[in-house]
Amino acid sequence: MPVRLNPPSASELFPVAGVRLGVAEAGIRKASRRDLTLIELCQGSRVAGVFTQNRFCAAPVTVCKEHLPSGAIRALVINTGNANAGTGEVGLTNARATCEAVASLCGITAAQVLPFSTGVILEHLPVDRLTAGLPAAKADLRADGWLDAAHAIMTTDTVAKAASRRITLGGKPVSLTGISKGAGMIKPNMATMLGFVATDAAIAQSLLDPLVKEVADLSFNSITVDGDTSTNDSFIVIATGASGAPEITDAASADFAALRAALIDIAVPLAQAIVRDGEGATKFMSIVVGGGKDRAECRKVAYAVAHSPLVKTAFFASDPNLGRILAAIGYAGVDDLDVSKLRVWLASGNEEVLVAEKGGRAASYVEEAGARVMKAEEITVRIDLARGQADATVWTCDFSYDYVKINADYRS
């Protein structure tokens, strides 16, 4: 079961002017499940994205990167069950054929379509089944289709992930709604996750492109489940401009600051939801590192702790074998770290326990206190490097028996 993650309801998700979504059962891998999503965008929409840094990136990622610079994206198509990754030239042909099928159906060009896939790697995409399902997805297009789309992009997820916000820009109400998927093979840069956020705000492309990267770094690039960087991960932000609010053209403006804050405010819980729904997860952990010389070294330490299988299994068992945290900090790669100044705390709820200081176990620490904190579902590991003012936070989960079971049986 996910860690304190409630499924969204349709009433909580606001329509975004200029966006319609439809889903269908295409039988891409399994029968009788929604596995195909079509998203239609109004003319003039601006779209920006960031993608996996895995060198074995999937064919749809390559095609998305080819199409995005056109600046005239009108549709997104998403399939689950098959990643179309590790499929060579055939995979590229299939991804492009998908775009052509959507274009023909919607009266646009193939270059105006962004394709996304998630699922099993090293198997060819059944394009015939996908294209056969497109008319049903198109017939299902509607402004309130966000929850169905959140369900249709799931793979090993146990809960649909979606969120909405409303703000005011230039005196006009503006909506933001987003969905994400992912539960395993999660690591920064990004992971086997897909994230889509749409707003009916209007913003210049020159501001949207760097803004998407910043939002991703503070959300989807600050999570890890198992340290595996996937082949397909993508995070897309759409701005339709259909709210009637004035276009944002100045990064120093109050409207830009409000939109930036709202995008972060929606992306962070969407990213955290992936960790809360981590395959077999029983604990949600925040690794908070402060006192660094710069944010980069704080993230390096946070990820060393968050990625460690020994740390993650100890938290699953509520076993205060906390030397594992110190070991991870020590191999994080901060070569001039003075461990005699470093301090580490465990916290849950209103309780915070000092675990380590002055190069070893804190004099006040008793193991019963550590075990008590580690039994909570939500735990914070706070680390003070005592070498500067920078900080960073990474969200992760524990490793349970079910993680092995899920991934051992993934293809069955």
mmCIF file of C-alpha atoms in Angstrom:
data_model
loop_
_atom_site.group_PDB
_atom_site.id
_atom_site.type_symbol
_atom_site.label_atom_id
_atom_site.label_comp_id
_atom_site.label_asym_id
_atom_site.label_seq_id
_atom_site.Cartn_x
_atom_site.Cartn_y
_atom_site.Cartn_z
ATOM 1 C CA MET A 1 0.000 0.000 0.000
ATOM 2 C CA PRO A 2 1.235 3.537 -0.691
ATOM 3 C CA VAL A 3 2.509 5.585 2.245
ATOM 4 C CA ARG A 4 -0.123 8.149 3.224
ATOM 5 C CA LEU A 5 -1.187 8.684 -0.374
ATOM 6 C CA ASN A 6 -4.878 9.068 -1.014
ATOM 7 C CA PRO A 7 -6.256 8.596 -4.530
ATOM 8 C CA PRO A 8 -7.482 11.833 -6.108
ATOM 9 C CA SER A 9 -11.135 12.411 -6.927
ATOM 10 C CA ALA A 10 -12.422 13.901 -10.167
ATOM 11 C CA SER A 11 -13.956 16.823 -8.277
ATOM 12 C CA GLU A 12 -10.504 17.848 -7.002
ATOM 13 C CA LEU A 13 -9.081 18.229 -10.517
ATOM 14 C CA PHE A 14 -9.783 21.455 -12.382
ATOM 15 C CA PRO A 15 -10.262 21.539 -16.147
ATOM 16 C CA VAL A 16 -7.598 23.592 -17.937
ATOM 17 C CA ALA A 17 -8.929 25.749 -20.740
ATOM 18 C CA GLY A 18 -7.513 24.568 -24.056
ATOM 19 C CA VAL A 19 -6.848 20.964 -22.957
ATOM 20 C CA ARG A 20 -8.985 17.851 -23.575
ATOM 21 C CA LEU A 21 -8.069 14.295 -22.624
ATOM 22 C CA GLY A 22 -9.378 10.925 -23.752
ATOM 23 C CA VAL A 23 -8.451 7.328 -22.921
ATOM 24 C CA ALA A 24 -9.040 3.926 -24.484
ATOM 25 C CA GLU A 25 -8.382 0.217 -24.012
ATOM 26 C CA ALA A 26 -5.978 -0.673 -26.831
ATOM 27 C CA GLY A 27 -4.764 -4.042 -25.527
ATOM 28 C CA ILE A 28 -1.140 -2.981 -25.879
ATOM 29 C CA ARG A 29 0.005 -5.531 -23.308
ATOM 30 C CA LYS A 30 -3.047 -6.675 -21.386
ATOM 31 C CA ALA A 31 -6.707 -6.799 -22.337
ATOM 32 C CA SER A 32 -9.457 -4.823 -20.609
ATOM 33 C CA ARG A 33 -7.327 -2.053 -19.188
ATOM 34 C CA ARG A 34 -7.042 1.603 -20.093
ATOM 35 C CA ASP A 35 -3.597 1.891 -21.653
ATOM 36 C CA LEU A 36 -3.849 4.655 -24.253
ATOM 37 C CA THR A 37 -4.221 8.373 -23.583
ATOM 38 C CA LEU A 38 -4.684 11.189 -26.084
ATOM 39 C CA ILE A 39 -4.279 14.822 -25.013
ATOM 40 C CA GLU A 40 -5.454 17.548 -27.383
ATOM 41 C CA LEU A 41 -4.107 21.106 -27.050
ATOM 42 C CA CYS A 42 -5.590 24.283 -28.456
ATOM 43 C CA GLN A 43 -3.757 26.226 -31.133
ATOM 44 C CA GLY A 44 -1.108 28.535 -29.740
ATOM 45 C CA SER A 45 -0.227 26.312 -26.770
ATOM 46 C CA ARG A 46 3.368 26.455 -25.585
ATOM 47 C CA VAL A 47 5.052 23.227 -24.488
ATOM 48 C CA ALA A 48 8.400 22.554 -22.814
ATOM 49 C CA GLY A 49 9.936 19.426 -21.372
ATOM 50 C CA VAL A 50 12.867 17.644 -19.808
ATOM 51 C CA PHE A 51 13.761 14.029 -20.440
ATOM 52 C CA THR A 52 15.839 11.119 -19.195
ATOM 53 C CA GLN A 53 19.608 11.366 -19.430
ATOM 54 C CA ASN A 54 19.901 7.631 -19.969
ATOM 55 C CA ARG A 55 21.986 7.103 -23.136
ATOM 56 C CA PHE A 56 19.684 4.208 -24.026
ATOM 57 C CA CYS A 57 16.739 6.584 -24.144
ATOM 58 C CA ALA A 58 13.534 5.228 -25.642
ATOM 59 C CA ALA A 59 12.405 5.947 -29.197
ATOM 60 C CA PRO A 60 9.538 8.249 -28.107
ATOM 61 C CA VAL A 61 11.987 10.380 -26.121
ATOM 62 C CA THR A 62 14.092 10.848 -29.260
ATOM 63 C CA VAL A 63 11.023 11.780 -31.293
ATOM 64 C CA CYS A 64 9.799 14.211 -28.624
ATOM 65 C CA LYS A 65 13.149 15.982 -28.727
ATOM 66 C CA GLU A 66 12.840 16.213 -32.502
ATOM 67 C CA HIS A 67 9.316 17.638 -32.418
ATOM 68 C CA LEU A 68 9.440 20.024 -29.461
ATOM 69 C CA PRO A 69 11.496 22.761 -31.198
ATOM 70 C CA SER A 70 8.697 23.222 -33.751
ATOM 71 C CA GLY A 71 6.889 25.297 -31.136
ATOM 72 C CA ALA A 72 3.480 24.197 -32.430
ATOM 73 C CA ILE A 73 2.588 21.071 -30.429
ATOM 74 C CA ARG A 74 -1.114 20.191 -30.622
ATOM 75 C CA ALA A 75 -1.335 16.652 -29.217
ATOM 76 C CA LEU A 76 0.301 14.193 -26.839
ATOM 77 C CA VAL A 77 -0.175 10.423 -27.069
ATOM 78 C CA ILE A 78 0.780 8.121 -24.184
ATOM 79 C CA ASN A 79 0.771 4.341 -24.053
ATOM 80 C CA THR A 80 1.485 1.986 -21.182
ATOM 81 C CA GLY A 81 2.511 -1.667 -21.265
ATOM 82 C CA ASN A 82 5.381 -1.202 -23.711
ATOM 83 C CA ALA A 83 8.281 1.241 -23.343
ATOM 84 C CA ASN A 84 9.419 1.123 -26.995
ATOM 85 C CA ALA A 85 12.959 1.260 -25.603
ATOM 86 C CA GLY A 86 15.924 -0.798 -26.726
ATOM 87 C CA THR A 87 14.118 -1.234 -30.037
ATOM 88 C CA GLY A 88 16.566 0.437 -32.464
ATOM 89 C CA GLU A 89 15.424 1.812 -35.807
ATOM 90 C CA VAL A 90 12.202 -0.198 -35.663
ATOM 91 C CA GLY A 91 11.331 1.608 -32.444
ATOM 92 C CA LEU A 92 11.880 5.007 -34.044
ATOM 93 C CA THR A 93 9.754 3.972 -37.015
ATOM 94 C CA ASN A 94 6.992 2.873 -34.655
ATOM 95 C CA ALA A 95 7.117 6.082 -32.606
ATOM 96 C CA ARG A 96 6.908 8.168 -35.779
ATOM 97 C CA ALA A 97 4.071 6.005 -37.102
ATOM 98 C CA THR A 98 2.200 6.688 -33.872
ATOM 99 C CA CYS A 99 2.587 10.430 -34.422
ATOM 100 C CA GLU A 100 1.426 10.110 -38.016
ATOM 101 C CA ALA A 101 -1.677 8.191 -36.934
ATOM 102 C CA VAL A 102 -2.569 10.854 -34.371
ATOM 103 C CA ALA A 103 -1.920 13.607 -36.905
ATOM 104 C CA SER A 104 -4.180 11.983 -39.495
ATOM 105 C CA LEU A 105 -6.951 11.532 -36.943
ATOM 106 C CA CYS A 106 -6.730 15.078 -35.548
ATOM 107 C CA GLY A 107 -6.020 17.046 -38.711
ATOM 108 C CA ILE A 108 -2.558 18.225 -37.685
ATOM 109 C CA THR A 109 1.001 17.349 -38.728
ATOM 110 C CA ALA A 110 3.091 14.540 -37.251
ATOM 111 C CA ALA A 111 5.620 17.108 -36.001
ATOM 112 C CA GLN A 112 2.857 18.587 -33.819
ATOM 113 C CA VAL A 113 2.527 15.329 -31.842
ATOM 114 C CA LEU A 114 4.605 14.234 -28.834
ATOM 115 C CA PRO A 115 4.660 10.461 -28.150
ATOM 116 C CA PHE A 116 5.294 8.861 -24.750
ATOM 117 C CA SER A 117 5.601 5.207 -23.786
ATOM 118 C CA THR A 118 6.118 3.321 -20.549
ATOM 119 C CA GLY A 119 6.300 -0.370 -19.743
ATOM 120 C CA VAL A 120 8.469 -3.304 -20.725
ATOM 121 C CA ILE A 121 11.829 -2.558 -22.388
ATOM 122 C CA LEU A 122 13.317 -4.480 -25.344
ATOM 123 C CA GLU A 123 9.994 -5.330 -26.961
ATOM 124 C CA HIS A 124 8.559 -3.722 -30.093
ATOM 125 C CA LEU A 125 5.542 -1.477 -29.771
ATOM 126 C CA PRO A 126 2.367 -3.072 -31.225
ATOM 127 C CA VAL A 127 1.557 -0.059 -33.399
ATOM 128 C CA ASP A 128 -1.423 -1.749 -35.024
ATOM 129 C CA ARG A 129 -3.149 -2.125 -31.661
ATOM 130 C CA LEU A 130 -2.215 1.391 -30.611
ATOM 131 C CA THR A 131 -3.517 3.024 -33.783
ATOM 132 C CA ALA A 132 -6.674 0.924 -33.670
ATOM 133 C CA GLY A 133 -7.362 2.349 -30.214
ATOM 134 C CA LEU A 134 -6.867 5.983 -31.193
ATOM 135 C CA PRO A 135 -10.392 6.649 -32.545
ATOM 136 C CA ALA A 136 -11.888 5.576 -29.200
ATOM 137 C CA ALA A 137 -9.458 7.832 -27.323
ATOM 138 C CA LYS A 138 -10.369 10.734 -29.607
ATOM 139 C CA ALA A 139 -14.089 10.093 -29.124
ATOM 140 C CA ASP A 140 -13.492 10.219 -25.359
ATOM 141 C CA LEU A 141 -11.798 13.668 -25.438
ATOM 142 C CA ARG A 142 -13.164 15.962 -22.752
ATOM 143 C CA ALA A 143 -11.961 18.761 -20.491
ATOM 144 C CA ASP A 144 -12.629 16.769 -17.306
ATOM 145 C CA GLY A 145 -10.679 13.694 -18.382
ATOM 146 C CA TRP A 146 -7.736 14.200 -16.027
ATOM 147 C CA LEU A 147 -8.541 11.441 -13.545
ATOM 148 C CA ASP A 148 -9.114 8.846 -16.259
ATOM 149 C CA ALA A 149 -5.801 9.877 -17.845
ATOM 150 C CA ALA A 150 -4.040 9.534 -14.473
ATOM 151 C CA HIS A 151 -5.305 5.944 -14.298
ATOM 152 C CA ALA A 152 -4.500 5.163 -17.922
ATOM 153 C CA ILE A 153 -0.781 6.064 -17.618
ATOM 154 C CA MET A 154 -0.183 3.748 -14.619
ATOM 155 C CA THR A 155 2.040 0.655 -14.802
ATOM 156 C CA THR A 156 3.093 -0.803 -11.422
ATOM 157 C CA ASP A 157 1.523 2.191 -9.653
ATOM 158 C CA THR A 158 -1.127 1.254 -7.113
ATOM 159 C CA VAL A 159 -2.695 4.731 -6.939
ATOM 160 C CA ALA A 160 -3.409 7.325 -9.622
ATOM 161 C CA LYS A 161 -1.435 10.533 -9.101
ATOM 162 C CA ALA A 162 -2.969 13.932 -9.879
ATOM 163 C CA ALA A 163 -3.179 17.434 -8.423
ATOM 164 C CA SER A 164 -4.675 20.834 -9.211
ATOM 165 C CA ARG A 165 -4.144 24.436 -8.189
ATOM 166 C CA ARG A 166 -5.854 27.758 -8.955
ATOM 167 C CA ILE A 167 -4.204 31.163 -8.878
ATOM 168 C CA THR A 168 -4.924 34.657 -10.167
ATOM 169 C CA LEU A 169 -2.709 36.283 -12.798
ATOM 170 C CA GLY A 170 -3.385 39.769 -14.116
ATOM 171 C CA GLY A 171 -6.768 39.721 -12.416
ATOM 172 C CA LYS A 172 -7.805 36.522 -14.227
ATOM 173 C CA PRO A 173 -8.341 33.071 -12.669
ATOM 174 C CA VAL A 174 -5.817 30.523 -13.906
ATOM 175 C CA SER A 175 -5.926 26.743 -13.457
ATOM 176 C CA LEU A 176 -3.093 24.237 -13.218
ATOM 177 C CA THR A 177 -3.648 20.467 -13.272
ATOM 178 C CA GLY A 178 -1.090 17.694 -13.492
ATOM 179 C CA ILE A 179 -0.742 13.929 -13.484
ATOM 180 C CA SER A 180 2.248 11.666 -12.969
ATOM 181 C CA LYS A 181 3.082 7.979 -12.926
ATOM 182 C CA GLY A 182 5.901 5.951 -11.489
ATOM 183 C CA ALA A 183 6.599 3.565 -8.634
ATOM 184 C CA GLY A 184 9.949 1.929 -9.374
ATOM 185 C CA MET A 185 13.084 2.409 -11.462
ATOM 186 C CA ILE A 186 13.089 5.910 -9.989
ATOM 187 C CA LYS A 187 16.217 8.024 -9.777
ATOM 188 C CA PRO A 188 17.007 11.648 -10.592
ATOM 189 C CA ASN A 189 17.590 12.673 -14.188
ATOM 190 C CA MET A 190 14.709 11.433 -14.064
ATOM 191 C CA ALA A 191 13.268 7.920 -13.757
ATOM 192 C CA THR A 192 10.624 5.597 -15.162
ATOM 193 C CA MET A 193 8.188 8.349 -14.558
ATOM 194 C CA LEU A 194 5.973 10.486 -16.673
ATOM 195 C CA GLY A 195 4.724 13.865 -15.520
ATOM 196 C CA PHE A 196 2.382 16.224 -17.334
ATOM 197 C CA VAL A 197 1.276 19.598 -15.988
ATOM 198 C CA ALA A 198 -0.977 21.959 -17.927
ATOM 199 C CA THR A 199 -2.001 25.527 -17.198
ATOM 200 C CA ASP A 200 -4.156 27.974 -19.092
ATOM 201 C CA ALA A 201 -1.728 30.766 -18.247
ATOM 202 C CA ALA A 202 0.132 32.444 -21.106
ATOM 203 C CA ILE A 203 3.921 32.573 -20.893
ATOM 204 C CA ALA A 204 6.677 33.264 -23.404
ATOM 205 C CA GLN A 205 8.501 30.166 -24.642
ATOM 206 C CA SER A 206 11.822 31.770 -23.689
ATOM 207 C CA LEU A 207 10.672 31.781 -20.052
ATOM 208 C CA LEU A 208 8.879 28.432 -20.083
ATOM 209 C CA ASP A 209 11.894 26.409 -21.231
ATOM 210 C CA PRO A 210 14.206 27.272 -18.297
ATOM 211 C CA LEU A 211 11.276 27.286 -15.873
ATOM 212 C CA VAL A 212 10.474 23.640 -16.636
ATOM 213 C CA LYS A 213 14.067 22.663 -15.893
ATOM 214 C CA GLU A 214 14.008 24.545 -12.589
ATOM 215 C CA VAL A 215 10.689 23.004 -11.540
ATOM 216 C CA ALA A 216 11.957 19.518 -12.438
ATOM 217 C CA ASP A 217 15.117 19.995 -10.378
ATOM 218 C CA LEU A 218 13.060 20.925 -7.313
ATOM 219 C CA SER A 219 10.604 18.051 -7.694
ATOM 220 C CA PHE A 220 11.051 15.086 -10.046
ATOM 221 C CA ASN A 221 14.842 15.397 -9.916
ATOM 222 C CA SER A 222 14.739 15.265 -6.113
ATOM 223 C CA ILE A 223 13.258 11.796 -5.730
ATOM 224 C CA THR A 224 14.679 8.301 -5.762
ATOM 225 C CA VAL A 225 13.175 4.878 -5.157
ATOM 226 C CA ASP A 226 15.868 2.450 -6.242
ATOM 227 C CA GLY A 227 18.665 4.354 -7.973
ATOM 228 C CA ASP A 228 17.833 3.120 -11.489
ATOM 229 C CA THR A 229 17.563 5.812 -14.162
ATOM 230 C CA SER A 230 15.005 4.703 -16.724
ATOM 231 C CA THR A 231 14.927 5.020 -20.496
ATOM 232 C CA ASN A 232 11.581 6.803 -20.874
ATOM 233 C CA ASP A 233 11.122 9.445 -18.214
ATOM 234 C CA SER A 234 9.662 12.757 -19.307
ATOM 235 C CA PHE A 235 8.271 15.849 -17.601
ATOM 236 C CA ILE A 236 6.160 18.156 -19.730
ATOM 237 C CA VAL A 237 4.610 21.534 -18.953
ATOM 238 C CA ILE A 238 1.904 22.940 -21.205
ATOM 239 C CA ALA A 239 0.726 26.563 -21.193
ATOM 240 C CA THR A 240 -2.329 27.032 -23.401
ATOM 241 C CA GLY A 241 -2.816 30.767 -22.823
ATOM 242 C CA ALA A 242 -6.585 30.181 -22.958
ATOM 243 C CA SER A 243 -7.404 31.742 -19.571
ATOM 244 C CA GLY A 244 -7.373 35.266 -20.950
ATOM 245 C CA ALA A 245 -4.666 36.313 -18.497
ATOM 246 C CA PRO A 246 -1.976 38.549 -20.017
ATOM 247 C CA GLU A 247 1.112 36.798 -21.370
ATOM 248 C CA ILE A 248 4.024 36.639 -18.964
ATOM 249 C CA THR A 249 7.116 37.993 -20.680
ATOM 250 C CA ASP A 250 9.199 39.244 -17.738
ATOM 251 C CA ALA A 251 10.920 36.827 -15.338
ATOM 252 C CA ALA A 252 11.092 39.637 -12.774
ATOM 253 C CA SER A 253 7.317 40.161 -12.748
ATOM 254 C CA ALA A 254 4.957 39.237 -9.914
ATOM 255 C CA ASP A 255 2.905 37.090 -12.299
ATOM 256 C CA PHE A 256 5.971 35.045 -13.244
ATOM 257 C CA ALA A 257 6.798 34.529 -9.559
ATOM 258 C CA ALA A 258 3.213 33.408 -8.875
ATOM 259 C CA LEU A 259 3.175 30.970 -11.797
ATOM 260 C CA ARG A 260 6.591 29.595 -10.832
ATOM 261 C CA ALA A 261 5.441 29.031 -7.249
ATOM 262 C CA ALA A 262 2.246 27.321 -8.415
ATOM 263 C CA LEU A 263 4.134 24.994 -10.777
ATOM 264 C CA ILE A 264 6.507 23.987 -7.984
ATOM 265 C CA ASP A 265 3.568 23.591 -5.625
ATOM 266 C CA ILE A 266 1.925 21.106 -7.985
ATOM 267 C CA ALA A 267 5.087 19.309 -9.161
ATOM 268 C CA VAL A 268 6.452 18.549 -5.685
ATOM 269 C CA PRO A 269 3.427 16.526 -4.484
ATOM 270 C CA LEU A 270 3.233 14.766 -7.867
ATOM 271 C CA ALA A 271 6.883 13.775 -7.469
ATOM 272 C CA GLN A 272 6.465 12.815 -3.812
ATOM 273 C CA ALA A 273 3.459 10.689 -4.753
ATOM 274 C CA ILE A 274 5.768 8.529 -6.872
ATOM 275 C CA VAL A 275 7.975 7.858 -3.841
ATOM 276 C CA ARG A 276 4.977 7.295 -1.557
ATOM 277 C CA ASP A 277 3.801 4.701 -4.077
ATOM 278 C CA GLY A 278 7.275 3.213 -4.480
ATOM 279 C CA GLU A 279 7.136 -0.488 -5.241
ATOM 280 C CA GLY A 280 6.594 -2.166 -1.892
ATOM 281 C CA ALA A 281 7.232 1.036 0.076
ATOM 282 C CA THR A 282 6.210 1.176 3.737
ATOM 283 C CA LYS A 283 8.102 4.350 4.764
ATOM 284 C CA PHE A 284 8.398 7.823 3.181
ATOM 285 C CA MET A 285 11.731 9.428 4.021
ATOM 286 C CA SER A 286 12.966 13.004 3.629
ATOM 287 C CA ILE A 287 16.754 13.311 3.533
ATOM 288 C CA VAL A 288 17.449 16.930 4.477
ATOM 289 C CA VAL A 289 21.057 18.059 4.181
ATOM 290 C CA GLY A 290 22.108 21.522 5.352
ATOM 291 C CA GLY A 291 25.287 23.387 6.164
ATOM 292 C CA GLY A 292 26.864 22.640 2.793
ATOM 293 C CA LYS A 293 29.219 24.795 0.757
ATOM 294 C CA ASP A 294 26.814 24.566 -2.194
ATOM 295 C CA ARG A 295 23.593 22.809 -3.134
ATOM 296 C CA ALA A 296 25.432 20.311 -5.335
ATOM 297 C CA GLU A 297 27.353 18.776 -2.441
ATOM 298 C CA CYS A 298 24.230 18.712 -0.281
ATOM 299 C CA ARG A 299 22.424 16.757 -3.014
ATOM 300 C CA LYS A 300 25.429 14.440 -3.361
ATOM 301 C CA VAL A 301 25.240 13.541 0.328
ATOM 302 C CA ALA A 302 21.444 13.276 0.313
ATOM 303 C CA TYR A 303 21.471 10.899 -2.648
ATOM 304 C CA ALA A 304 24.220 8.746 -1.132
ATOM 305 C CA VAL A 305 21.979 8.149 1.879
ATOM 306 C CA ALA A 306 18.764 7.848 -0.139
ATOM 307 C CA HIS A 307 20.224 5.348 -2.615
ATOM 308 C CA SER A 308 21.846 3.053 -0.059
ATOM 309 C CA PRO A 309 20.144 -0.379 0.020
ATOM 310 C CA LEU A 310 21.557 -0.887 3.503
ATOM 311 C CA VAL A 311 19.975 2.324 4.772
ATOM 312 C CA LYS A 312 16.671 1.576 3.038
ATOM 313 C CA THR A 313 16.406 -1.979 4.373
ATOM 314 C CA ALA A 314 17.246 -0.787 7.893
ATOM 315 C CA PHE A 315 14.346 1.664 7.735
ATOM 316 C CA PHE A 316 12.022 -1.065 6.480
ATOM 317 C CA ALA A 317 12.888 -3.144 9.530
ATOM 318 C CA SER A 318 12.836 -0.116 11.888
ATOM 319 C CA ASP A 319 16.341 -1.232 12.842
ATOM 320 C CA PRO A 320 18.439 1.672 14.203
ATOM 321 C CA ASN A 321 21.603 0.389 12.570
ATOM 322 C CA LEU A 322 22.424 4.025 11.912
ATOM 323 C CA GLY A 323 26.116 3.617 11.216
ATOM 324 C CA ARG A 324 24.883 2.845 7.699
ATOM 325 C CA ILE A 325 23.858 6.509 7.347
ATOM 326 C CA LEU A 326 27.323 7.667 8.435
ATOM 327 C CA ALA A 327 28.947 5.271 5.986
ATOM 328 C CA ALA A 328 26.853 6.634 3.123
ATOM 329 C CA ILE A 329 27.722 10.225 4.043
ATOM 330 C CA GLY A 330 31.369 9.228 4.139
ATOM 331 C CA TYR A 331 31.418 7.763 0.621
ATOM 332 C CA ALA A 332 29.287 10.497 -0.924
ATOM 333 C CA GLY A 333 32.354 12.120 -2.457
ATOM 334 C CA VAL A 334 32.798 15.296 -0.380
ATOM 335 C CA ASP A 335 36.538 14.819 -0.104
ATOM 336 C CA ASP A 336 37.312 17.574 2.427
ATOM 337 C CA LEU A 337 34.369 16.833 4.737
ATOM 338 C CA ASP A 338 35.277 17.227 8.419
ATOM 339 C CA VAL A 339 33.248 14.445 10.046
ATOM 340 C CA SER A 340 34.104 15.729 13.523
ATOM 341 C CA LYS A 341 31.788 18.696 12.899
ATOM 342 C CA LEU A 342 28.940 16.755 11.299
ATOM 343 C CA ARG A 343 25.645 16.062 13.096
ATOM 344 C CA VAL A 344 22.777 13.713 12.183
ATOM 345 C CA TRP A 345 19.218 13.625 13.522
ATOM 346 C CA LEU A 346 16.214 11.333 13.040
ATOM 347 C CA ALA A 347 12.769 12.890 13.285
ATOM 348 C CA SER A 348 9.113 11.954 13.011
ATOM 349 C CA GLY A 349 6.134 13.975 14.133
ATOM 350 C CA ASN A 350 7.217 16.224 17.003
ATOM 351 C CA GLU A 351 10.159 14.037 18.032
ATOM 352 C CA GLU A 352 13.725 14.653 16.880
ATOM 353 C CA VAL A 353 16.624 12.533 18.071
ATOM 354 C CA LEU A 354 20.292 13.527 17.784
ATOM 355 C CA VAL A 355 22.065 10.410 16.550
ATOM 356 C CA ALA A 356 25.631 11.417 15.715
ATOM 357 C CA GLU A 357 28.031 14.271 16.483
ATOM 358 C CA LYS A 358 31.768 14.835 16.936
ATOM 359 C CA GLY A 359 32.623 11.992 14.608
ATOM 360 C CA GLY A 360 30.554 9.299 16.297
ATOM 361 C CA ARG A 361 27.498 8.367 18.322
ATOM 362 C CA ALA A 362 25.916 11.298 20.163
ATOM 363 C CA ALA A 363 26.384 11.100 23.921
ATOM 364 C CA SER A 364 22.646 11.610 24.458
ATOM 365 C CA TYR A 365 21.532 8.974 21.944
ATOM 366 C CA VAL A 366 19.815 5.807 23.102
ATOM 367 C CA GLU A 367 18.841 3.098 20.622
ATOM 368 C CA GLU A 368 15.266 2.901 21.904
ATOM 369 C CA ALA A 369 14.682 6.472 20.745
ATOM 370 C CA GLY A 370 16.049 5.729 17.278
ATOM 371 C CA ALA A 371 13.883 2.617 16.959
ATOM 372 C CA ARG A 372 10.804 4.564 18.057
ATOM 373 C CA VAL A 373 11.288 7.193 15.355
ATOM 374 C CA MET A 374 12.017 4.582 12.701
ATOM 375 C CA LYS A 375 8.656 2.881 13.273
ATOM 376 C CA ALA A 376 6.832 5.928 11.881
ATOM 377 C CA GLU A 377 5.532 5.955 8.306
ATOM 378 C CA GLU A 378 7.115 9.358 7.608
ATOM 379 C CA ILE A 379 10.680 9.973 8.755
ATOM 380 C CA THR A 380 13.175 12.783 8.284
ATOM 381 C CA VAL A 381 16.928 12.221 8.292
ATOM 382 C CA ARG A 382 18.509 15.617 8.955
ATOM 383 C CA ILE A 383 22.221 16.083 8.326
ATOM 384 C CA ASP A 384 24.260 19.198 9.132
ATOM 385 C CA LEU A 385 27.570 19.272 7.247
ATOM 386 C CA ALA A 386 28.718 22.368 9.195
ATOM 387 C CA ARG A 387 30.616 23.886 6.260
ATOM 388 C CA GLY A 388 28.344 26.528 4.735
ATOM 389 C CA GLN A 389 24.791 27.798 4.226
ATOM 390 C CA ALA A 390 23.521 25.635 1.331
ATOM 391 C CA ASP A 391 20.871 22.946 1.697
ATOM 392 C CA ALA A 392 18.956 20.372 -0.332
ATOM 393 C CA THR A 393 16.216 17.804 0.229
ATOM 394 C CA VAL A 394 15.728 14.415 -1.426
ATOM 395 C CA TRP A 395 12.671 12.187 -0.954
ATOM 396 C CA THR A 396 12.924 8.411 -0.935
ATOM 397 C CA CYS A 397 11.357 5.272 0.528
ATOM 398 C CA ASP A 398 12.429 2.049 2.157
ATOM 399 C CA PHE A 399 13.096 -1.327 0.518
ATOM 400 C CA SER A 400 10.692 -4.090 1.487
ATOM 401 C CA TYR A 401 10.255 -7.745 0.526
ATOM 402 C CA ASP A 402 7.539 -6.662 -1.901
ATOM 403 C CA TYR A 403 9.982 -4.570 -3.944
ATOM 404 C CA VAL A 404 11.810 -7.752 -4.915
ATOM 405 C CA LYS A 405 8.574 -9.625 -5.617
ATOM 406 C CA ILE A 406 7.169 -6.863 -7.847
ATOM 407 C CA ASN A 407 10.313 -6.538 -9.931
ATOM 408 C CA ALA A 408 10.965 -10.261 -10.128
ATOM 409 C CA ASP A 409 7.473 -10.802 -11.552
ATOM 410 C CA TYR A 410 7.202 -7.580 -13.608
ATOM 411 C CA ARG A 411 6.876 -9.238 -17.017
ATOM 412 C CA SER A 412 4.428 -11.939 -15.944
#
